[in-house]
Amino acid sequence: MNPILQLSPPLILASQSPRRRALLDRLEVPFRVQVSPADETLAGTSAPPAAVQTLARRKAK
């Protein structure tokens, strides 16, 4: 395995997306799935980078 892929702590996929899971499997990236119950609704119109950061923070809690 590529030493770059030996992540510590391991990558957590906070998504139920079968495509994302398949992509990580295909790339042989070690990961575990931990789906978050976070609300993914965004109020107003956020710029995409801000929206991604907001959702990531919610899912991480």
mmCIF file of C-alpha atoms in Angstrom:
data_model
loop_
_atom_site.group_PDB
_atom_site.id
_atom_site.type_symbol
_atom_site.label_atom_id
_atom_site.label_comp_id
_atom_site.label_asym_id
_atom_site.label_seq_id
_atom_site.Cartn_x
_atom_site.Cartn_y
_atom_site.Cartn_z
ATOM 1 C CA MET A 1 0.000 0.000 0.000
ATOM 2 C CA ASN A 2 1.146 3.520 -0.740
ATOM 3 C CA PRO A 3 2.478 5.064 2.517
ATOM 4 C CA ILE A 4 0.588 8.261 1.741
ATOM 5 C CA LEU A 5 -2.640 6.291 2.079
ATOM 6 C CA GLN A 6 -1.787 5.040 5.573
ATOM 7 C CA LEU A 7 -3.807 7.764 7.228
ATOM 8 C CA SER A 8 -3.804 8.319 10.931
ATOM 9 C CA PRO A 9 -6.495 8.806 11.994
ATOM 10 C CA PRO A 10 -8.235 6.800 9.269
ATOM 11 C CA LEU A 11 -10.481 8.501 6.743
ATOM 12 C CA ILE A 12 -14.144 8.567 7.739
ATOM 13 C CA LEU A 13 -16.689 8.612 4.936
ATOM 14 C CA ALA A 14 -19.694 10.466 6.374
ATOM 15 C CA SER A 15 -21.894 9.558 3.435
ATOM 16 C CA GLN A 16 -24.191 6.766 2.366
ATOM 17 C CA SER A 17 -23.212 7.298 -1.265
ATOM 18 C CA PRO A 18 -22.420 3.962 -2.899
ATOM 19 C CA ARG A 19 -20.444 5.784 -5.599
ATOM 20 C CA ARG A 20 -18.144 7.478 -3.089
ATOM 21 C CA ARG A 21 -17.620 4.189 -1.296
ATOM 22 C CA ALA A 22 -16.847 2.422 -4.580
ATOM 23 C CA LEU A 23 -14.385 5.148 -5.547
ATOM 24 C CA LEU A 24 -12.461 4.837 -2.279
ATOM 25 C CA ASP A 25 -12.495 1.035 -2.585
ATOM 26 C CA ARG A 26 -11.182 1.261 -6.136
ATOM 27 C CA LEU A 27 -8.411 3.621 -5.033
ATOM 28 C CA GLU A 28 -7.610 1.238 -2.154
ATOM 29 C CA VAL A 29 -7.950 4.054 0.363
ATOM 30 C CA PRO A 30 -8.548 2.698 3.866
ATOM 31 C CA PHE A 31 -11.729 4.175 5.314
ATOM 32 C CA ARG A 32 -14.720 3.498 7.466
ATOM 33 C CA VAL A 33 -18.289 4.636 6.963
ATOM 34 C CA GLN A 34 -19.920 6.641 9.714
ATOM 35 C CA VAL A 35 -23.114 8.280 8.552
ATOM 36 C CA SER A 36 -24.049 11.429 10.421
ATOM 37 C CA PRO A 37 -27.630 12.314 11.326
ATOM 38 C CA ALA A 38 -26.786 15.992 10.658
ATOM 39 C CA ASP A 39 -29.322 18.140 8.859
ATOM 40 C CA GLU A 40 -27.963 18.889 5.377
ATOM 41 C CA THR A 41 -30.427 21.691 4.657
ATOM 42 C CA LEU A 42 -28.781 25.021 3.898
ATOM 43 C CA ALA A 43 -30.594 28.295 4.545
ATOM 44 C CA GLY A 44 -30.233 30.980 1.904
ATOM 45 C CA THR A 45 -27.761 30.881 -0.904
ATOM 46 C CA SER A 46 -24.255 30.062 0.201
ATOM 47 C CA ALA A 47 -21.214 30.057 -2.001
ATOM 48 C CA PRO A 48 -20.244 26.417 -2.671
ATOM 49 C CA PRO A 49 -17.023 26.507 -0.580
ATOM 50 C CA ALA A 50 -18.904 27.949 2.409
ATOM 51 C CA ALA A 51 -21.717 25.411 2.010
ATOM 52 C CA VAL A 52 -19.231 22.520 1.968
ATOM 53 C CA GLN A 53 -17.517 23.791 5.115
ATOM 54 C CA THR A 54 -20.836 24.274 6.916
ATOM 55 C CA LEU A 55 -22.033 20.757 6.098
ATOM 56 C CA ALA A 56 -18.658 19.219 6.980
ATOM 57 C CA ARG A 57 -18.706 20.882 10.400
ATOM 58 C CA ARG A 58 -22.251 19.666 11.062
ATOM 59 C CA LYS A 59 -21.367 16.113 10.093
ATOM 60 C CA ALA A 60 -18.206 16.134 12.215
ATOM 61 C CA LYS A 61 -20.064 16.954 15.439
#
